[in-house]
mmCIF file of N, CA and C in Angstrom:
data_model
loop_
_atom_site.group_PDB
_atom_site.id
_atom_site.type_symbol
_atom_site.label_atom_id
_atom_site.label_comp_id
_atom_site.label_asym_id
_atom_site.label_seq_id
_atom_site.Cartn_x
_atom_site.Cartn_y
_atom_site.Cartn_z
ATOM 1 N N UNK A 1 90.626 125.030 93.353
ATOM 2 C CA UNK A 1 90.074 124.686 94.645
ATOM 3 C C UNK A 1 90.859 123.549 95.281
ATOM 4 N N UNK A 2 91.556 122.765 94.480
ATOM 5 C CA UNK A 2 92.379 121.679 94.995
ATOM 6 C C UNK A 2 93.414 122.204 95.989
ATOM 7 N N UNK A 3 93.953 123.399 95.680
ATOM 8 C CA UNK A 3 94.977 123.982 96.531
ATOM 9 C C UNK A 3 94.434 124.243 97.925
ATOM 10 N N UNK A 4 93.258 124.849 98.010
ATOM 11 C CA UNK A 4 92.688 125.203 99.302
ATOM 12 C C UNK A 4 92.331 123.972 100.122
ATOM 13 N N UNK A 5 92.062 122.848 99.458
ATOM 14 C CA UNK A 5 91.656 121.633 100.160
ATOM 15 C C UNK A 5 92.834 120.726 100.509
ATOM 16 N N UNK A 6 94.022 121.057 100.010
ATOM 17 C CA UNK A 6 95.174 120.195 100.243
ATOM 18 C C UNK A 6 95.428 120.045 101.735
ATOM 19 N N UNK A 7 95.437 118.798 102.198
ATOM 20 C CA UNK A 7 95.628 118.538 103.624
ATOM 21 C C UNK A 7 97.088 118.683 104.019
ATOM 22 N N UNK A 8 97.985 118.380 103.113
ATOM 23 C CA UNK A 8 99.406 118.437 103.430
ATOM 24 C C UNK A 8 100.097 119.467 102.548
ATOM 25 N N UNK A 9 100.453 120.621 103.128
ATOM 26 C CA UNK A 9 101.096 121.680 102.344
ATOM 27 C C UNK A 9 102.337 121.219 101.605
ATOM 28 N N UNK A 10 103.063 120.253 102.159
ATOM 29 C CA UNK A 10 104.285 119.786 101.519
ATOM 30 C C UNK A 10 103.996 119.203 100.137
ATOM 31 N N UNK A 11 102.829 118.564 99.964
ATOM 32 C CA UNK A 11 102.479 117.982 98.664
ATOM 33 C C UNK A 11 102.293 119.062 97.615
ATOM 34 N N UNK A 12 101.705 120.179 98.007
ATOM 35 C CA UNK A 12 101.512 121.292 97.081
ATOM 36 C C UNK A 12 102.860 121.747 96.530
ATOM 37 N N UNK A 13 103.802 121.962 97.419
ATOM 38 C CA UNK A 13 105.121 122.431 97.016
ATOM 39 C C UNK A 13 105.885 121.332 96.281
ATOM 40 N N UNK A 14 105.846 120.108 96.799
ATOM 41 C CA UNK A 14 106.582 119.004 96.181
ATOM 42 C C UNK A 14 106.107 118.730 94.756
ATOM 43 N N UNK A 15 104.830 118.857 94.517
ATOM 44 C CA UNK A 15 104.278 118.591 93.178
ATOM 45 C C UNK A 15 104.331 119.816 92.277
ATOM 46 N N UNK A 16 104.868 120.917 92.774
ATOM 47 C CA UNK A 16 104.964 122.181 92.022
ATOM 48 C C UNK A 16 103.631 122.592 91.425
ATOM 49 N N UNK A 17 102.605 122.626 92.234
ATOM 50 C CA UNK A 17 101.309 123.138 91.796
ATOM 51 C C UNK A 17 101.450 124.640 91.644
ATOM 52 N N UNK A 18 101.244 125.131 90.439
ATOM 53 C CA UNK A 18 101.410 126.550 90.153
ATOM 54 C C UNK A 18 100.036 127.158 89.916
ATOM 55 N N UNK A 19 99.794 128.306 90.548
ATOM 56 C CA UNK A 19 98.510 128.978 90.416
ATOM 57 C C UNK A 19 98.737 130.420 89.980
ATOM 58 N N UNK A 20 98.098 130.799 88.867
ATOM 59 C CA UNK A 20 98.015 132.202 88.476
ATOM 60 C C UNK A 20 96.545 132.570 88.575
ATOM 61 N N UNK A 21 96.248 133.458 89.478
ATOM 62 C CA UNK A 21 94.870 133.895 89.731
ATOM 63 C C UNK A 21 94.807 135.364 89.345
ATOM 64 N N UNK A 22 93.838 135.728 88.512
ATOM 65 C CA UNK A 22 93.672 137.147 88.182
ATOM 66 C C UNK A 22 92.243 137.562 88.442
ATOM 67 N N UNK A 23 92.078 138.816 88.807
ATOM 68 C CA UNK A 23 90.761 139.350 89.125
ATOM 69 C C UNK A 23 90.690 140.788 88.633
ATOM 70 N N UNK A 24 89.514 141.155 88.145
ATOM 71 C CA UNK A 24 89.289 142.531 87.728
ATOM 72 C C UNK A 24 88.790 143.367 88.894
ATOM 73 N N UNK A 25 89.449 144.483 89.128
ATOM 74 C CA UNK A 25 89.050 145.345 90.233
ATOM 75 C C UNK A 25 87.676 145.962 89.972
ATOM 76 N N UNK A 26 87.241 145.972 88.698
ATOM 77 C CA UNK A 26 85.938 146.524 88.345
ATOM 78 C C UNK A 26 84.865 145.461 88.175
ATOM 79 N N UNK A 27 85.074 144.268 88.704
ATOM 80 C CA UNK A 27 84.113 143.172 88.580
ATOM 81 C C UNK A 27 82.908 143.462 89.463
ATOM 82 N N UNK A 28 81.757 143.676 88.824
ATOM 83 C CA UNK A 28 80.536 143.963 89.580
ATOM 84 C C UNK A 28 79.817 142.686 90.003
ATOM 85 N N UNK A 29 80.118 141.557 89.341
ATOM 86 C CA UNK A 29 79.438 140.301 89.633
ATOM 87 C C UNK A 29 80.005 139.571 90.834
ATOM 88 N N UNK A 30 81.320 139.566 90.934
ATOM 89 C CA UNK A 30 81.993 138.900 92.051
ATOM 90 C C UNK A 30 82.935 139.933 92.667
ATOM 91 N N UNK A 31 82.670 140.357 93.878
ATOM 92 C CA UNK A 31 83.524 141.382 94.490
ATOM 93 C C UNK A 31 84.987 140.939 94.530
ATOM 94 N N UNK A 32 85.900 141.780 94.049
ATOM 95 C CA UNK A 32 87.315 141.420 93.998
ATOM 96 C C UNK A 32 87.900 141.077 95.367
ATOM 97 N N UNK A 33 87.346 141.618 96.422
ATOM 98 C CA UNK A 33 87.870 141.318 97.752
ATOM 99 C C UNK A 33 87.804 139.814 98.032
ATOM 100 N N UNK A 34 86.827 139.132 97.452
ATOM 101 C CA UNK A 34 86.725 137.685 97.619
ATOM 102 C C UNK A 34 87.952 136.966 97.087
ATOM 103 N N UNK A 35 88.501 137.448 95.966
ATOM 104 C CA UNK A 35 89.714 136.843 95.408
ATOM 105 C C UNK A 35 90.913 137.102 96.305
ATOM 106 N N UNK A 36 90.978 138.295 96.863
ATOM 107 C CA UNK A 36 92.067 138.603 97.794
ATOM 108 C C UNK A 36 91.979 137.703 99.025
ATOM 109 N N UNK A 37 90.766 137.529 99.536
ATOM 110 C CA UNK A 37 90.566 136.666 100.702
ATOM 111 C C UNK A 37 90.909 135.215 100.375
ATOM 112 N N UNK A 38 90.510 134.748 99.170
ATOM 113 C CA UNK A 38 90.815 133.383 98.751
ATOM 114 C C UNK A 38 92.326 133.173 98.665
ATOM 115 N N UNK A 39 93.010 134.120 98.033
ATOM 116 C CA UNK A 39 94.465 134.044 97.907
ATOM 117 C C UNK A 39 95.114 133.941 99.287
ATOM 118 N N UNK A 40 94.681 134.793 100.203
ATOM 119 C CA UNK A 40 95.225 134.761 101.564
ATOM 120 C C UNK A 40 94.926 133.431 102.255
ATOM 121 N N UNK A 41 93.726 132.879 102.021
ATOM 122 C CA UNK A 41 93.380 131.612 102.671
ATOM 123 C C UNK A 41 94.227 130.464 102.117
ATOM 124 N N UNK A 42 94.511 130.493 100.821
ATOM 125 C CA UNK A 42 95.380 129.471 100.234
ATOM 126 C C UNK A 42 96.763 129.567 100.867
ATOM 127 N N UNK A 43 97.278 130.786 100.960
ATOM 128 C CA UNK A 43 98.600 130.972 101.556
ATOM 129 C C UNK A 43 98.629 130.461 102.998
ATOM 130 N N UNK A 44 97.564 130.736 103.749
ATOM 131 C CA UNK A 44 97.568 130.320 105.148
ATOM 132 C C UNK A 44 97.389 128.809 105.296
ATOM 133 N N UNK A 45 96.604 128.185 104.402
ATOM 134 C CA UNK A 45 96.382 126.731 104.486
ATOM 135 C C UNK A 45 97.555 125.938 103.944
ATOM 136 N N UNK A 46 98.173 126.442 102.892
ATOM 137 C CA UNK A 46 99.243 125.717 102.235
ATOM 138 C C UNK A 46 100.589 126.023 102.881
ATOM 139 N N UNK A 47 100.695 127.175 103.482
ATOM 140 C CA UNK A 47 101.960 127.553 104.093
ATOM 141 C C UNK A 47 102.898 128.143 103.063
ATOM 142 N N UNK A 48 104.168 127.879 103.194
ATOM 143 C CA UNK A 48 105.177 128.420 102.296
ATOM 144 C C UNK A 48 105.080 127.729 100.941
ATOM 145 N N UNK A 49 104.521 128.426 99.959
ATOM 146 C CA UNK A 49 104.377 127.841 98.622
ATOM 147 C C UNK A 49 105.600 128.122 97.760
ATOM 148 N N UNK A 50 106.601 128.763 98.323
ATOM 149 C CA UNK A 50 107.819 129.111 97.584
ATOM 150 C C UNK A 50 107.497 129.870 96.305
ATOM 151 N N UNK A 51 106.494 130.756 96.381
ATOM 152 C CA UNK A 51 106.165 131.603 95.240
ATOM 153 C C UNK A 51 105.382 130.920 94.142
ATOM 154 N N UNK A 52 104.747 129.782 94.416
ATOM 155 C CA UNK A 52 104.025 129.060 93.375
ATOM 156 C C UNK A 52 102.588 129.550 93.199
ATOM 157 N N UNK A 53 102.177 130.525 93.964
ATOM 158 C CA UNK A 53 100.807 131.028 93.928
ATOM 159 C C UNK A 53 100.880 132.533 93.715
ATOM 160 N N UNK A 54 100.372 133.026 92.575
ATOM 161 C CA UNK A 54 100.445 134.454 92.257
ATOM 162 C C UNK A 54 99.040 135.004 91.999
ATOM 163 N N UNK A 55 98.802 136.205 92.492
ATOM 164 C CA UNK A 55 97.543 136.904 92.268
ATOM 165 C C UNK A 55 97.842 138.198 91.534
ATOM 166 N N UNK A 56 97.126 138.428 90.424
ATOM 167 C CA UNK A 56 97.260 139.662 89.656
ATOM 168 C C UNK A 56 95.914 140.376 89.668
ATOM 169 N N UNK A 57 95.925 141.643 90.046
ATOM 170 C CA UNK A 57 94.709 142.450 90.081
ATOM 171 C C UNK A 57 94.763 143.397 88.893
ATOM 172 N N UNK A 58 93.719 143.359 88.052
ATOM 173 C CA UNK A 58 93.686 144.161 86.836
ATOM 174 C C UNK A 58 92.783 145.363 87.081
ATOM 175 N N UNK A 59 93.356 146.555 87.140
ATOM 176 C CA UNK A 59 92.550 147.752 87.397
ATOM 177 C C UNK A 59 91.458 147.921 86.338
ATOM 178 N N UNK A 60 90.260 148.195 86.770
ATOM 179 C CA UNK A 60 89.104 148.515 85.911
ATOM 180 C C UNK A 60 88.572 147.361 85.080
ATOM 181 N N UNK A 61 89.204 146.174 85.098
ATOM 182 C CA UNK A 61 88.676 145.054 84.327
ATOM 183 C C UNK A 61 87.393 144.554 84.976
ATOM 184 N N UNK A 62 86.439 144.183 84.134
ATOM 185 C CA UNK A 62 85.199 143.590 84.620
ATOM 186 C C UNK A 62 85.439 142.116 84.907
ATOM 187 N N UNK A 63 84.389 141.310 84.857
ATOM 188 C CA UNK A 63 84.501 139.891 85.172
ATOM 189 C C UNK A 63 85.202 139.136 84.047
ATOM 190 N N UNK A 64 86.434 138.729 84.250
ATOM 191 C CA UNK A 64 87.254 137.961 83.304
ATOM 192 C C UNK A 64 87.637 138.713 82.040
ATOM 193 N N UNK A 65 87.312 139.974 81.917
ATOM 194 C CA UNK A 65 87.664 140.759 80.743
ATOM 195 C C UNK A 65 86.706 141.917 80.583
ATOM 196 N N UNK A 66 86.964 142.732 79.582
ATOM 197 C CA UNK A 66 86.107 143.890 79.360
ATOM 198 C C UNK A 66 86.324 144.958 80.421
ATOM 199 N N UNK A 67 85.651 146.066 80.255
ATOM 200 C CA UNK A 67 85.811 147.166 81.198
ATOM 201 C C UNK A 67 86.736 148.233 80.639
ATOM 202 N N UNK A 68 86.939 149.252 81.417
ATOM 203 C CA UNK A 68 87.794 150.367 80.998
ATOM 204 C C UNK A 68 89.265 149.964 81.047
ATOM 205 N N UNK A 69 90.044 150.503 80.134
ATOM 206 C CA UNK A 69 91.485 150.327 80.199
ATOM 207 C C UNK A 69 91.994 149.020 79.617
ATOM 208 N N UNK A 70 93.228 148.725 79.945
ATOM 209 C CA UNK A 70 93.905 147.523 79.440
ATOM 210 C C UNK A 70 93.389 146.306 80.197
ATOM 211 N N UNK A 71 92.803 145.361 79.461
ATOM 212 C CA UNK A 71 92.203 144.198 80.118
ATOM 213 C C UNK A 71 92.341 142.906 79.318
ATOM 214 N N UNK A 72 93.137 142.919 78.254
ATOM 215 C CA UNK A 72 93.319 141.725 77.432
ATOM 216 C C UNK A 72 94.762 141.241 77.589
ATOM 217 N N UNK A 73 94.911 140.021 78.068
ATOM 218 C CA UNK A 73 96.239 139.428 78.244
ATOM 219 C C UNK A 73 96.158 137.922 78.054
ATOM 220 N N UNK A 74 95.367 137.511 77.043
ATOM 221 C CA UNK A 74 95.209 136.095 76.765
ATOM 222 C C UNK A 74 94.129 135.448 77.601
ATOM 223 N N UNK A 75 93.366 136.237 78.301
ATOM 224 C CA UNK A 75 92.291 135.750 79.169
ATOM 225 C C UNK A 75 90.982 135.647 78.392
ATOM 226 N N UNK A 76 90.973 134.783 77.390
ATOM 227 C CA UNK A 76 89.763 134.588 76.605
ATOM 228 C C UNK A 76 89.743 135.369 75.308
ATOM 229 N N UNK A 77 90.733 136.204 75.077
ATOM 230 C CA UNK A 77 90.799 136.984 73.839
ATOM 231 C C UNK A 77 92.218 136.897 73.286
ATOM 232 N N UNK A 78 92.305 136.908 71.978
ATOM 233 C CA UNK A 78 93.617 136.820 71.337
ATOM 234 C C UNK A 78 94.411 138.096 71.588
ATOM 235 N N UNK A 79 95.690 137.930 71.804
ATOM 236 C CA UNK A 79 96.594 139.063 71.978
ATOM 237 C C UNK A 79 97.509 139.087 70.758
ATOM 238 N N UNK A 80 97.348 140.106 69.893
ATOM 239 C CA UNK A 80 98.179 140.141 68.696
ATOM 240 C C UNK A 80 99.653 140.317 69.054
ATOM 241 N N UNK A 81 100.513 139.578 68.373
ATOM 242 C CA UNK A 81 101.956 139.673 68.569
ATOM 243 C C UNK A 81 102.371 139.466 70.023
ATOM 244 N N UNK A 82 101.663 138.600 70.709
ATOM 245 C CA UNK A 82 101.939 138.381 72.129
ATOM 246 C C UNK A 82 103.296 137.740 72.336
ATOM 247 N N UNK A 83 103.971 138.231 73.346
ATOM 248 C CA UNK A 83 105.190 137.550 73.757
ATOM 249 C C UNK A 83 104.945 136.966 75.148
ATOM 250 N N UNK A 84 105.985 136.499 75.762
ATOM 251 C CA UNK A 84 105.822 135.788 77.028
ATOM 252 C C UNK A 84 105.492 136.689 78.208
ATOM 253 N N UNK A 85 105.343 137.983 78.005
ATOM 254 C CA UNK A 85 104.997 138.848 79.133
ATOM 255 C C UNK A 85 103.588 139.419 79.030
ATOM 256 N N UNK A 86 102.913 139.220 77.902
ATOM 257 C CA UNK A 86 101.574 139.786 77.772
ATOM 258 C C UNK A 86 100.521 138.770 77.336
ATOM 259 N N UNK A 87 100.760 137.525 77.625
ATOM 260 C CA UNK A 87 99.788 136.471 77.367
ATOM 261 C C UNK A 87 99.862 135.502 78.541
ATOM 262 N N UNK A 88 98.787 135.396 79.295
ATOM 263 C CA UNK A 88 98.791 134.618 80.530
ATOM 264 C C UNK A 88 99.159 133.151 80.295
ATOM 265 N N UNK A 89 98.790 132.597 79.155
ATOM 266 C CA UNK A 89 99.136 131.205 78.870
ATOM 267 C C UNK A 89 100.641 131.078 78.634
ATOM 268 N N UNK A 90 101.219 132.013 77.892
ATOM 269 C CA UNK A 90 102.666 131.980 77.661
ATOM 270 C C UNK A 90 103.431 132.242 78.959
ATOM 271 N N UNK A 91 102.881 133.112 79.797
ATOM 272 C CA UNK A 91 103.493 133.365 81.108
ATOM 273 C C UNK A 91 103.515 132.078 81.922
ATOM 274 N N UNK A 92 102.395 131.360 81.927
ATOM 275 C CA UNK A 92 102.311 130.107 82.665
ATOM 276 C C UNK A 92 103.260 129.059 82.087
ATOM 277 N N UNK A 93 103.311 128.951 80.757
ATOM 278 C CA UNK A 93 104.235 128.012 80.110
ATOM 279 C C UNK A 93 105.684 128.305 80.489
ATOM 280 N N UNK A 94 106.038 129.576 80.462
ATOM 281 C CA UNK A 94 107.420 129.959 80.789
ATOM 282 C C UNK A 94 107.733 129.641 82.252
ATOM 283 N N UNK A 95 106.730 129.791 83.110
ATOM 284 C CA UNK A 95 106.926 129.489 84.526
ATOM 285 C C UNK A 95 107.152 127.985 84.726
ATOM 286 N N UNK A 96 106.323 127.167 84.058
ATOM 287 C CA UNK A 96 106.427 125.714 84.203
ATOM 288 C C UNK A 96 107.676 125.175 83.515
ATOM 289 N N UNK A 97 107.908 125.581 82.273
ATOM 290 C CA UNK A 97 108.996 125.013 81.478
ATOM 291 C C UNK A 97 110.377 125.554 81.842
ATOM 292 N N UNK A 98 110.457 126.871 82.118
ATOM 293 C CA UNK A 98 111.758 127.503 82.331
ATOM 294 C C UNK A 98 111.979 127.984 83.760
ATOM 295 N N UNK A 99 111.005 127.734 84.640
ATOM 296 C CA UNK A 99 111.080 128.151 86.040
ATOM 297 C C UNK A 99 111.253 129.662 86.185
ATOM 298 N N UNK A 100 110.609 130.431 85.281
ATOM 299 C CA UNK A 100 110.641 131.894 85.338
ATOM 300 C C UNK A 100 109.282 132.392 85.806
ATOM 301 N N UNK A 101 109.166 132.623 87.103
ATOM 302 C CA UNK A 101 107.901 133.079 87.687
ATOM 303 C C UNK A 101 107.617 134.521 87.270
ATOM 304 N N UNK A 102 106.363 134.834 86.976
ATOM 305 C CA UNK A 102 106.025 136.187 86.533
ATOM 306 C C UNK A 102 105.973 137.182 87.687
ATOM 307 N N UNK A 103 106.517 138.353 87.447
ATOM 308 C CA UNK A 103 106.381 139.463 88.383
ATOM 309 C C UNK A 103 105.247 140.376 87.926
ATOM 310 N N UNK A 104 104.939 140.293 86.616
ATOM 311 C CA UNK A 104 103.863 141.111 86.057
ATOM 312 C C UNK A 104 103.363 140.445 84.781
ATOM 313 N N UNK A 105 102.170 140.836 84.379
ATOM 314 C CA UNK A 105 101.607 140.449 83.087
ATOM 315 C C UNK A 105 101.123 141.738 82.445
ATOM 316 N N UNK A 106 101.541 141.986 81.231
ATOM 317 C CA UNK A 106 101.202 143.226 80.536
ATOM 318 C C UNK A 106 99.897 143.049 79.781
ATOM 319 N N UNK A 107 98.955 143.948 80.011
ATOM 320 C CA UNK A 107 97.645 143.887 79.355
ATOM 321 C C UNK A 107 97.559 144.928 78.239
ATOM 322 N N UNK A 108 96.651 144.677 77.301
ATOM 323 C CA UNK A 108 96.396 145.586 76.186
ATOM 324 C C UNK A 108 94.953 146.069 76.280
ATOM 325 N N UNK A 109 94.729 147.328 75.936
ATOM 326 C CA UNK A 109 93.371 147.872 75.896
ATOM 327 C C UNK A 109 93.042 148.314 74.483
ATOM 328 N N UNK A 110 91.822 148.009 74.053
ATOM 329 C CA UNK A 110 91.387 148.365 72.704
ATOM 330 C C UNK A 110 90.311 149.437 72.742
ATOM 331 N N UNK A 111 90.229 150.201 71.664
ATOM 332 C CA UNK A 111 89.183 151.212 71.538
ATOM 333 C C UNK A 111 87.832 150.506 71.618
ATOM 334 N N UNK A 112 86.984 150.941 72.527
ATOM 335 C CA UNK A 112 85.647 150.357 72.733
ATOM 336 C C UNK A 112 85.701 148.839 72.968
ATOM 337 N N UNK A 113 86.793 148.343 73.535
ATOM 338 C CA UNK A 113 86.974 146.903 73.767
ATOM 339 C C UNK A 113 86.842 146.079 72.492
ATOM 340 N N UNK A 114 87.239 146.667 71.371
ATOM 341 C CA UNK A 114 87.136 146.026 70.065
ATOM 342 C C UNK A 114 88.505 146.019 69.410
ATOM 343 N N UNK A 115 89.129 144.847 69.287
ATOM 344 C CA UNK A 115 90.477 144.769 68.728
ATOM 345 C C UNK A 115 90.549 145.264 67.290
ATOM 346 N N UNK A 116 89.442 145.184 66.561
ATOM 347 C CA UNK A 116 89.417 145.656 65.176
ATOM 348 C C UNK A 116 89.607 147.179 65.099
ATOM 349 N N UNK A 117 89.279 147.879 66.185
ATOM 350 C CA UNK A 117 89.433 149.344 66.214
ATOM 351 C C UNK A 117 90.820 149.781 66.639
ATOM 352 N N UNK A 118 91.674 148.842 66.998
ATOM 353 C CA UNK A 118 93.052 149.167 67.358
ATOM 354 C C UNK A 118 93.272 149.386 68.838
ATOM 355 N N UNK A 119 94.547 149.490 69.180
ATOM 356 C CA UNK A 119 94.953 149.686 70.568
ATOM 357 C C UNK A 119 94.664 151.117 70.997
ATOM 358 N N UNK A 120 94.101 151.228 72.194
ATOM 359 C CA UNK A 120 93.786 152.559 72.725
ATOM 360 C C UNK A 120 94.993 153.108 73.474
#
């Protein structure tokens, strides 16, 4: 929320505030359109963020996880053998430390949303 309230867009860019926002398209609790609107409002208030603000939409994911399909990418659940492209924390670290902004984050889906049952 700090980003949306920033009075001077230059400070956002100068301080390299990085935002990775993800939303599940199947979220029944918070309509995903709200996240799209929020992302757009940040862009309009902050101006040119030079790519420091990214939004990822996860098809069929419920609120912060769960749901049909691939929905695990370090968002509250362990990702076995995760590398820097399928764990949101590692993606963020790589962006901050190595200046490699993510174009995608790879998610994993488990049988019945249970990692013990294996990858679906």
